[in-house]
XYZ file of C-alpha atoms in Angstrom:
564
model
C 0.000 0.000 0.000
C 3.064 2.118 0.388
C 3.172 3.364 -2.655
C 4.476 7.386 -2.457
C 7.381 6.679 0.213
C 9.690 6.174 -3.360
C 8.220 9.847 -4.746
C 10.880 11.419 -2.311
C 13.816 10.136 -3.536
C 13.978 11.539 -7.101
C 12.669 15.308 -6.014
C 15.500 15.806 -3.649
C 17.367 14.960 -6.841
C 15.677 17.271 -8.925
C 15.811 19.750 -6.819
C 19.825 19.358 -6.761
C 20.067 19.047 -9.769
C 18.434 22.008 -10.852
C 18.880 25.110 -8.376
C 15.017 24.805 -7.104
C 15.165 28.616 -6.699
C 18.753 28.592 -6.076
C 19.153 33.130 -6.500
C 21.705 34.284 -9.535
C 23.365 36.907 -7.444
C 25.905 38.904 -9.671
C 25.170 39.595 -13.594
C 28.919 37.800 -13.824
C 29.199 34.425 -12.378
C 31.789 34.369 -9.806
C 33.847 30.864 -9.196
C 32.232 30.084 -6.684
C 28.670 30.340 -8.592
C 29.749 28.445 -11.159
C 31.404 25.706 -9.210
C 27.607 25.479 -7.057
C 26.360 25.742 -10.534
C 27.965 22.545 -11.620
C 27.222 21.450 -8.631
C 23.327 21.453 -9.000
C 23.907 19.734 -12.564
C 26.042 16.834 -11.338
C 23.272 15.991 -8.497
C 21.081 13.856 -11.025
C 23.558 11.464 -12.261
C 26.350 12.173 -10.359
C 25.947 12.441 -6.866
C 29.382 12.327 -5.511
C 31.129 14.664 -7.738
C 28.015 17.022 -7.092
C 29.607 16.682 -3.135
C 32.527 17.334 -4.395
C 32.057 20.903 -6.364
C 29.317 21.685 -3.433
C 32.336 21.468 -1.421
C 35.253 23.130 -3.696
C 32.621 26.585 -3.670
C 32.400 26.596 -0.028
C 36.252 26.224 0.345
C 36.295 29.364 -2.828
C 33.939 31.538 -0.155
C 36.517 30.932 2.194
C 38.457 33.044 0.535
C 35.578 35.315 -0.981
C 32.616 35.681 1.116
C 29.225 35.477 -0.509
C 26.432 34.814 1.351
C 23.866 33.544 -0.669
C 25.877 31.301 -2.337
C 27.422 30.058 0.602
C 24.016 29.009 1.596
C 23.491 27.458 -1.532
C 26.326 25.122 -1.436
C 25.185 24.228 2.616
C 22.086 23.805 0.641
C 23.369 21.323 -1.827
C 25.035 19.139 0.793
C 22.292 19.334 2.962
C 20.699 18.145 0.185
C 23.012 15.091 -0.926
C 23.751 14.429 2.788
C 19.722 14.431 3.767
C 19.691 10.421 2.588
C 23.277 9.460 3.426
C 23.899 10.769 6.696
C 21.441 12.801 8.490
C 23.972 14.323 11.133
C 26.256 15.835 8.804
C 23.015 17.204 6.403
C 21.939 18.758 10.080
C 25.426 20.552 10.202
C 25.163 21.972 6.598
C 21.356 23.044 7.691
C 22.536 24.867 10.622
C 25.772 26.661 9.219
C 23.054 28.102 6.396
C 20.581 29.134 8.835
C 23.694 31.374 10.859
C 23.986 33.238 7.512
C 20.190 33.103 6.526
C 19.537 36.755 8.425
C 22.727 38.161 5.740
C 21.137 36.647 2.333
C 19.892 38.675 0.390
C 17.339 36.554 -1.318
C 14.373 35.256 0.762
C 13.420 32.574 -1.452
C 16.855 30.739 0.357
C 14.028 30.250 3.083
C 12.518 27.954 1.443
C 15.018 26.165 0.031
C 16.403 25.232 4.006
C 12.856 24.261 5.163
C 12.724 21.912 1.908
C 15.903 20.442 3.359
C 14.900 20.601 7.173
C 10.901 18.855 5.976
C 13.078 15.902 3.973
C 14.845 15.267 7.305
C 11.796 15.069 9.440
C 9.933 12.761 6.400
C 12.747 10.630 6.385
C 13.088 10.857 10.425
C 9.405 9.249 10.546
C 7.871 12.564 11.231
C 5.532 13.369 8.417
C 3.061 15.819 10.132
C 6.275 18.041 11.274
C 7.338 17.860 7.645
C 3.990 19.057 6.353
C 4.549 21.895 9.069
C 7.866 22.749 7.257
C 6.270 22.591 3.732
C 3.427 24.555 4.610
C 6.081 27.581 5.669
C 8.262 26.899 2.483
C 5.071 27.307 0.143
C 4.324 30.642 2.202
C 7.419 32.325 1.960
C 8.177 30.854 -1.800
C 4.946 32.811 -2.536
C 5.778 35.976 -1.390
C 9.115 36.299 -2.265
C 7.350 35.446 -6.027
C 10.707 32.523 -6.759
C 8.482 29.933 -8.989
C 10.699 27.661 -9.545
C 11.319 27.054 -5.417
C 7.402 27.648 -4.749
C 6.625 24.135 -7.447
C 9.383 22.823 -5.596
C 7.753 23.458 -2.109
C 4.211 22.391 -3.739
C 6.138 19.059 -4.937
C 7.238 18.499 -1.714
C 4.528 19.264 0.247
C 1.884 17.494 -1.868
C 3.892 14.298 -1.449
C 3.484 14.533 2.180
C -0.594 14.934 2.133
C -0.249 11.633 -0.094
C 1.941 9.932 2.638
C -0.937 10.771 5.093
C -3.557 9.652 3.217
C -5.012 13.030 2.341
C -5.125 11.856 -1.433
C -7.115 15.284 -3.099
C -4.692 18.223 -1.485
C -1.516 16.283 -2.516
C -3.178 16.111 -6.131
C -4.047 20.236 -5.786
C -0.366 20.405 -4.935
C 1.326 18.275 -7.598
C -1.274 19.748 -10.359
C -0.272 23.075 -9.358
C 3.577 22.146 -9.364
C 3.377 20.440 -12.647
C 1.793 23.631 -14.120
C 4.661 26.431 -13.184
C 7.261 23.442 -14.224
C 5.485 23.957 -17.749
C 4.746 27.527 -17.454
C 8.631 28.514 -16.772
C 10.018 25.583 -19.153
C 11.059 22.974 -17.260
C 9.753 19.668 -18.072
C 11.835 17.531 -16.773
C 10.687 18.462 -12.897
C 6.985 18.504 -14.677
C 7.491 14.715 -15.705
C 8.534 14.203 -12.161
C 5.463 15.595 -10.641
C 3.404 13.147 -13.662
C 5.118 10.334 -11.325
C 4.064 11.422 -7.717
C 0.300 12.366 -9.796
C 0.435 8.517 -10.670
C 1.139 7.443 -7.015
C -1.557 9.363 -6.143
C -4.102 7.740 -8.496
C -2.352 4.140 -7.373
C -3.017 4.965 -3.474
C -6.901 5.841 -4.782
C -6.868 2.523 -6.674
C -6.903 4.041 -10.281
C -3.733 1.792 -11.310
C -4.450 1.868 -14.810
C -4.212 5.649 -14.810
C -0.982 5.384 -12.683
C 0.555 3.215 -14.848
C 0.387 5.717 -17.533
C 1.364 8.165 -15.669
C 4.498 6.065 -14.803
C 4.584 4.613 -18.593
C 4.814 7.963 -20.190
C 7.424 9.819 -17.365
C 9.686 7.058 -17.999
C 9.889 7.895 -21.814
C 10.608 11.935 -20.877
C 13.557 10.416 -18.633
C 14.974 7.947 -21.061
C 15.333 10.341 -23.454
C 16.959 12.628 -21.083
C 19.412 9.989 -19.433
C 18.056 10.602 -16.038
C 18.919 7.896 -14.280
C 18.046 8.708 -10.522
C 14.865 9.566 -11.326
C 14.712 6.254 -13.355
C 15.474 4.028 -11.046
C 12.520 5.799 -9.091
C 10.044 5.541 -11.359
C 10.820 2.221 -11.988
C 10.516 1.306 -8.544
C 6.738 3.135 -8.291
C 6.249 0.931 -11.478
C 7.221 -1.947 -9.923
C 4.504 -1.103 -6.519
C 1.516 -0.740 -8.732
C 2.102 -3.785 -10.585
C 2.001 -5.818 -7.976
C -0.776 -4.506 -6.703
C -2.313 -5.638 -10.243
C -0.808 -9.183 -9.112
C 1.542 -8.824 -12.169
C 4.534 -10.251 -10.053
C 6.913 -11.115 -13.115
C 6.042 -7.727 -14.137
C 6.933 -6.503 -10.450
C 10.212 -8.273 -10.587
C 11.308 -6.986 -13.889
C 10.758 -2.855 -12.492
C 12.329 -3.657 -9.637
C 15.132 -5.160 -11.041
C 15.513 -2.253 -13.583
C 15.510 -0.049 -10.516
C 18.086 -2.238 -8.655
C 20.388 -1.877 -12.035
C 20.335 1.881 -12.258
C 20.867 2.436 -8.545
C 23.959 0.480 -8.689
C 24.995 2.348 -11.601
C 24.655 5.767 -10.009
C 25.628 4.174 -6.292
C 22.606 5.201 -4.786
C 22.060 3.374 -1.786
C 18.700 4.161 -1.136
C 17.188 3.665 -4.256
C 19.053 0.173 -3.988
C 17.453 -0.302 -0.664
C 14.108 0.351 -2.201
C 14.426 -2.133 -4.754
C 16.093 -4.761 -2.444
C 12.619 -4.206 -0.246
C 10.573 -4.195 -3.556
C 12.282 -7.981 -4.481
C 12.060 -9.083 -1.167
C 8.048 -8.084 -1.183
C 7.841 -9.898 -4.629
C 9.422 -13.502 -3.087
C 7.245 -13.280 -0.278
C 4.292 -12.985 -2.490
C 5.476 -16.103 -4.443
C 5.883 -17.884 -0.886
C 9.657 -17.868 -1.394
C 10.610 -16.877 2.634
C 14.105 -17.750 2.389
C 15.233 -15.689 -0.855
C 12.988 -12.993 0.828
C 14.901 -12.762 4.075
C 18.074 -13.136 1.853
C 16.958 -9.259 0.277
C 15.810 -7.820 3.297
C 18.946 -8.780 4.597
C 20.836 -6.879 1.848
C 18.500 -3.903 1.911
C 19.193 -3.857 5.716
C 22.841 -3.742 5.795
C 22.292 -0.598 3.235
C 20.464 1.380 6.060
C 23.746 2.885 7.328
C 24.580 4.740 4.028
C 20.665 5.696 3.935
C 18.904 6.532 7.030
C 15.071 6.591 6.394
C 12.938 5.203 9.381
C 9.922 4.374 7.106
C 11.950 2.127 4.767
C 13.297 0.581 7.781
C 10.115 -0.284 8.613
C 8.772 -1.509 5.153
C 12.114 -3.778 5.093
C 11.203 -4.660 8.351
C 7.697 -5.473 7.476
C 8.811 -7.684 4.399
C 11.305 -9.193 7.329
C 8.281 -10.325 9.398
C 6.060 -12.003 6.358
C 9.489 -13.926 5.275
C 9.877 -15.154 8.751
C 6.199 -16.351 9.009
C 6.942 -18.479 5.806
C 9.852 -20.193 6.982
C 8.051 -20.562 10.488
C 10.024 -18.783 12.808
C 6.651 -17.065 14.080
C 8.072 -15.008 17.418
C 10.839 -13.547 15.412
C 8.110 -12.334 12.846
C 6.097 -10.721 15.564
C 8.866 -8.773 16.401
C 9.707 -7.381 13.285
C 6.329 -6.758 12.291
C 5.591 -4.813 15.579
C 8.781 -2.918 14.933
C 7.399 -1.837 11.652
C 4.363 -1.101 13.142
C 5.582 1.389 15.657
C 7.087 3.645 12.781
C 4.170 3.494 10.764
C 1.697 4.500 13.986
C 4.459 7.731 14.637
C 4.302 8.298 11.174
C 0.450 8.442 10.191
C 0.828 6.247 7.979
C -2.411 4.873 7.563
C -1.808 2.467 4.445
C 1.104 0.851 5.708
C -0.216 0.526 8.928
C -3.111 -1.545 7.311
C -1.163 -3.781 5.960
C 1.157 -4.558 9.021
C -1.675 -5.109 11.114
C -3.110 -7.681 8.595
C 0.348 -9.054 8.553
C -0.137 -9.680 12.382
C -3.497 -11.022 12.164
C -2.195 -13.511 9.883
C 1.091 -14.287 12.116
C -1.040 -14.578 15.435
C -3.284 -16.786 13.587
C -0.565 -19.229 12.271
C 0.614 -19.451 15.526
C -2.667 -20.418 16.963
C -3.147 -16.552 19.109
C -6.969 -16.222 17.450
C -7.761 -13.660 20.445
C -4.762 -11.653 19.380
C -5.302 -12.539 15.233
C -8.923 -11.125 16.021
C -7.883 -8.357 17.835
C -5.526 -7.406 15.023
C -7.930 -8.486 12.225
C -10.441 -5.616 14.006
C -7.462 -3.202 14.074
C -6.770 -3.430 10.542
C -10.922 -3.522 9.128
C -11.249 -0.032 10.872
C -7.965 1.512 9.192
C -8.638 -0.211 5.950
C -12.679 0.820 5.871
C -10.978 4.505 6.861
C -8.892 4.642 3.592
C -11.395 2.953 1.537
C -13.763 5.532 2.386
C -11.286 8.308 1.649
C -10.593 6.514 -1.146
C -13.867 6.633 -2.508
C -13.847 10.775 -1.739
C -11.257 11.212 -3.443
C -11.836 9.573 -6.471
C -14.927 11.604 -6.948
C -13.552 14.867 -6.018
C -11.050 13.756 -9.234
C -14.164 12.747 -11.104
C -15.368 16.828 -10.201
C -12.312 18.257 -10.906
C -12.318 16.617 -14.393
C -15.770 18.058 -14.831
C -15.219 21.231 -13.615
C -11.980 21.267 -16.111
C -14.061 19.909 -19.458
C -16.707 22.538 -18.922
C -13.693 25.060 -18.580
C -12.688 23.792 -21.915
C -16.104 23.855 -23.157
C -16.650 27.484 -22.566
C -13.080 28.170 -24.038
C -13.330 26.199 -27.021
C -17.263 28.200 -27.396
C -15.170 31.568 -27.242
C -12.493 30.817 -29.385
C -15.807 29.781 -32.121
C -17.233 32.890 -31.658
C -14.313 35.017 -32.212
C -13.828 32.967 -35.515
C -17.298 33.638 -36.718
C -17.281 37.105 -35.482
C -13.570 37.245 -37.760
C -15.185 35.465 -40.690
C -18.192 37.569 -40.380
C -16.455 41.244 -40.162
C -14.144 40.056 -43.423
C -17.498 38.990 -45.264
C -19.189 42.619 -44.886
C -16.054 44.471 -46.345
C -16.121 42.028 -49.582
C -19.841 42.856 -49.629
C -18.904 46.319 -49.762
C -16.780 45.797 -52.952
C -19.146 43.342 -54.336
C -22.620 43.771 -53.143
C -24.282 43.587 -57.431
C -22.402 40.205 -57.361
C -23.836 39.306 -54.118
C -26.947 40.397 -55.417
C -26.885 38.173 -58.289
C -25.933 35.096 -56.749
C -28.014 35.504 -53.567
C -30.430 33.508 -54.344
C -28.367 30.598 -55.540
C -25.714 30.903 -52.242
C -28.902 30.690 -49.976
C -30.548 27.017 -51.577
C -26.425 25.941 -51.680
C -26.659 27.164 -48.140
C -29.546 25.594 -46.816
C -28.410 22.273 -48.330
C -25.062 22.592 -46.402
C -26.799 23.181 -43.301
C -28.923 20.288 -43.663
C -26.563 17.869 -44.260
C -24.179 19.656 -41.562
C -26.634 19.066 -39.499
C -27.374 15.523 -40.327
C -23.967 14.277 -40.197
C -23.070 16.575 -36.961
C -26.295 14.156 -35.200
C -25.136 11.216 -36.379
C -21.285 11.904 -35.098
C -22.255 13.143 -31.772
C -24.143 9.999 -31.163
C -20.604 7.987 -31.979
C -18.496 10.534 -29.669
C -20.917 10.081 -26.914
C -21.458 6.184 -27.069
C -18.652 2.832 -26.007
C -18.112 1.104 -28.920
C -17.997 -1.951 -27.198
C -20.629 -1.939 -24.505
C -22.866 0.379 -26.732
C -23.236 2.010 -23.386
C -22.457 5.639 -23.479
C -18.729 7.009 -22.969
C -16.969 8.432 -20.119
C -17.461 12.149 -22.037
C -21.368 11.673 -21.785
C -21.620 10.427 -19.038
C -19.255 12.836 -17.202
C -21.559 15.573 -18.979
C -24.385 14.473 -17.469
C -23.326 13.877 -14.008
C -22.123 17.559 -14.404
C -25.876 18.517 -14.955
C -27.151 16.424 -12.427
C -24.756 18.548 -9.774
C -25.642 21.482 -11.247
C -29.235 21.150 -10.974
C -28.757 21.403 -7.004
C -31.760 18.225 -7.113
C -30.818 14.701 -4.869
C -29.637 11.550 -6.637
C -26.881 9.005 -6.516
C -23.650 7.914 -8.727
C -22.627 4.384 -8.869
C -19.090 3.401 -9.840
C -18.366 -0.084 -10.494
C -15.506 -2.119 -11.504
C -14.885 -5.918 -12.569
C -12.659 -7.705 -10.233
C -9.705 -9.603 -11.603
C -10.281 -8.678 -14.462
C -6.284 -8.232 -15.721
C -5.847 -11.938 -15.070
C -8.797 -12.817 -16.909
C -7.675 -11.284 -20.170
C -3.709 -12.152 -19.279
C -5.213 -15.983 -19.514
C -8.492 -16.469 -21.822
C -7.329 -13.016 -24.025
C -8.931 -9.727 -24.739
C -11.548 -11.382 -27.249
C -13.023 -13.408 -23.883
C -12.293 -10.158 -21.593
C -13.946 -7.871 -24.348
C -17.281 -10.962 -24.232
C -17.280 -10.408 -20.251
C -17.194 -6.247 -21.123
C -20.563 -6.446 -23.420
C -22.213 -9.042 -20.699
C -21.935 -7.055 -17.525
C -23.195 -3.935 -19.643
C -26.246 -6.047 -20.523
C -26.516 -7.152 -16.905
C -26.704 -3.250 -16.053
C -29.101 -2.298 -18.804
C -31.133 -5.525 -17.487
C -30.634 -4.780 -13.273
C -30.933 -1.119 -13.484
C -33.833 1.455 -13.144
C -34.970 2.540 -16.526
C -34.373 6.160 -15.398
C -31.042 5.736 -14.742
C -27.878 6.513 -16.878
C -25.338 3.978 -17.940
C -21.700 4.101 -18.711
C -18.012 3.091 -19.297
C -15.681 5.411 -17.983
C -12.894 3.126 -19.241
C -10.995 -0.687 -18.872
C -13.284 -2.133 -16.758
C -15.033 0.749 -14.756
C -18.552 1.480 -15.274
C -20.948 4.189 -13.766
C -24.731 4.832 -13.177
C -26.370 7.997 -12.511
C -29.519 7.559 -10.399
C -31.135 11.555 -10.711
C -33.665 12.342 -7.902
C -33.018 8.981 -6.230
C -33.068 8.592 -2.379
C -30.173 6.558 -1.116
C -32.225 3.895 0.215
C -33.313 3.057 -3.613
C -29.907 3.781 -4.884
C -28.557 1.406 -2.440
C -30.907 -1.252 -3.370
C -30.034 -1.071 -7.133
C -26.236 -1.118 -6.427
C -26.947 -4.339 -4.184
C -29.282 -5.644 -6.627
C -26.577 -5.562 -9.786
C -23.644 -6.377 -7.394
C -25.844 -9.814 -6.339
């Protein structure tokens, strides 16, 4: 369920690499600036020579004192430091904040709180590290520094999705995503397209995540970013396996495991050690799991991060339960647990305590495996209830943003025909006897174009709005309508359905039995449903019903009635 912890890892990287905000303080770059310059550039791919030049322009202000970029270079190895060795990151934090009251830029702010928030995230403290956001988006927002306030936004909306609160870390990233494009950076925009897809994973859209993930890999291929790579490969690698692809799983993992190496990033290895690790234990392999939790322990020194302790520990305690050394898995899975509870981390939480249900129960504790079993319905009914929320505050935003686009796409018609229709009365100016003359003849051409304008427009609106499969009409209809039916300020209901295992079923029979299954539930709908209501696909296998002036008992009886 843990599927945003990763997000982290490739914005501090981003951020290094590209001066989030990071002030140009003299027209004429100084050697210092240009040595924290290179610096910045070297943090994506090359971590330790981006230490290195971070370090050769502090040992350059030595010698000639400037202030903001002194803090910028603390800044940089606060920054590379953050998820190597949190002591020394603490140092570079605190020399910058003894010069902070000399800078001369207050965007620099912001930039130290980004670095101070990663500490506490990665310290197990995620509502301090919202606290710290929150004051970085504030004081990147008056000192007007975009690039450091979508930084702040990234980092901030990462931490609502951490904590579950799934629509403001969406607000966040959205709004990140669109100064990225605005100021030309799309690199950091393809980034936020990844933590947007762990968003939509956590709600259990996975099919939009994995395009999400599909199409930020291909901006960061073609780039050569490999830290941020090997971190999209590793959110890859979470959502298919929530899918139950586990080869699939494997293979992202693996890819992520590869580019770590190849950059010698020991948390991203760590990640991907824990991501294997969760893989064997889902194939019932306990001893080759405990061998990779083993190796993603022993990386904890070079990366300090208390919640990936705690996931490794967590995959610790399932591999132990399969190779039957029950107490032991206890007490790694309460270890995890512990974390997670200081965290408020809901998700993870969830699945630790149905981790301990299941250990208790093995070991024939069914007081405690109830106990832990009534623990884990009341966190998981919590987040599927905010999951449900949140997926239709997306659904609103979307149709709050088509009707946006609507009315734009109206405007931009109208100032076309109002163009067309200006140019038309100065030719009838020049030519009005013409006019005259073939009046009569433009208006039955006319007329005829209009009818069969009209004819065809009909008959192509009814294939825009309807599924071509199910016959049942399209996610743009049906959106429309469930826009009208909010609008109207009248009662009703929306149902949203899906068709479990439904991946497997095509990965085995084939899309030609999957797309048979498709065209039979949308029959059992049309069948089930009231005759008022309004059917749809919204896409895959997702289908909706709007129910308009329908109390909820009713509604609630038709859902159970075409569930049964």
């Amino acid at each position: 369920m843990n599927r945003s912890l990763f997000v982290l890892l490739f914005f501090w990287a981003a951020a290094g690499a590209n001066g989030a905000g990071t002030p140009t303080v003299a027209p004429t770059p100084t050697a210092a600036q240009a040595l924290v310059d290179q610096s910045r550039a070297a943090m994506r791919n090359e971590p330790e020579r981006s230490r290195d030049l971070a370090e050769q322009a502090l040992t350059e202000l030595a010698a000639h004192p400037d202030v903001n970029q002194q803090i910028a270079a603390h800044w940089l190895l606060c920054d590379y430091d953050t998820e190597r060795d949190r002591t020394l990151a603490k140092v570079h934090l605190d020399a910058a904040r003894q010069l902070l009251p000399q800078a001369t830029d207050p965007a620099l702010a912001a930039l130290l709180l980004g670095c101070e928030g990663a500490l506490s995230e990665l310290g197990g403290d995620s509502q301090h590290a919202l606290a710290l956001f929150d004051q970085a988006v504030s004081i990147a927002e008056g000192a007007h520094q975009q690039e450091t306030l979508a930084n702040a936004l990234f980092e901030r909306g990462y931490v609502h999705g951490v904590l579950g609160q799934l629509t403001d870390g969406l607000a966040d990233l959205h709004r990140s995503i669109d100064i990225y494009i605005r100021i030309g950076l799309p690199q950091q925009a393809a980034n936020g397209l990844n933590a947007v897809g762990v968003v939509y994973d956590r709600m259990g859209d996975r099919t939009q995540a994995l395009r999400y993930f599909e199409d930020t890999l291909k901006v960061q291929q073609g780039a050569g970013l490999l830290r941020e790579q090997a971190v999209t490969q590793h959110n890859l690698g979470r959502t298919l396996q929530n899918l139950g692809d586990q080869p699939g799983a494997r293979a992202a993992f693996t890819a992520a495991l590869a580019l770590s190496n190849q950059i010698s990033f020991p948390r991203g290895e760590a990640y991907a050690l824990r991501g294997l690790a969760s893989v064997s234990n889902a194939e019932h392999d306990g001893a080759a799991a405990l061998r990779l939790v083993d190796q993603a322990g022993a990386l904890l020194a070079r990366a300090p991060d208390e919640r990936l302790r705690a996931q490794i520990a967590l995959q610790r305690g399932v591999a132990l339960r399969l190779v039957d050394r029950l107490p032991d898995s206890l007490a790694a899975l309460n270890e995890a647990r512990a974390v997670f509870q200081a965290a408020d981390s809901q998700a993870e939480m969830a699945e630790t305590l149905n981790e301990l249900a299941t250990t208790h129960a093995a070991q024939g504790n069914h007081k405690a495996a109830f106990e832990e079993a009534s623990q884990f319905k009341t966190v998981s009914d919590r987040l599927l209830n905010g999951q449900i929320q949140d997926r239709f505050a997306s659904l609103k935003s979307e149709l709050d943003l088509a009707a946006t686009n609507r009315e734009n796409e109206l405007l931009k018609r109208e100032n076309a025909a109002t163009e067309r229709a200006l140019a038309q009365q100065r030719r009838v100016g020049t030519l009005r006897l013409i006019v005259i003359a073939l009046a009569a003849l433009l208006l039955v051409v006319l007329a005829a174009l209009v009818h069969r304008h009209r004819r065809t427009s009909r008959h192509m609106e009814g294939l825009a709005m309807t599924d071509e499969l199910t016959r049942l009409w399209n996610r743009r209809h049906v959106l429309g309508s469930l826009q009208g039916a909010l609008a109207s300020g009248r009662h009703g209901a929306v149902l949203i359905a899906d068709i479990d295992l439904f991946k497997p079923i095509n990965d085995e029979h084939g899309h030609i039995v999957g797309d048979h299954i498709l065209r039979a539930v949308s029959a059992a709908l049309q069948d089930t449903m009231p005759g008022h209501a309004e059917l749809g696909r919204l896409g895959g296998e997702e289908f909706i019903a709007i129910l308009p002036a329908t109390p909820f008992d009713q509604a609630l009886a038709a859902a159970e009635k075409v569930r049964a």
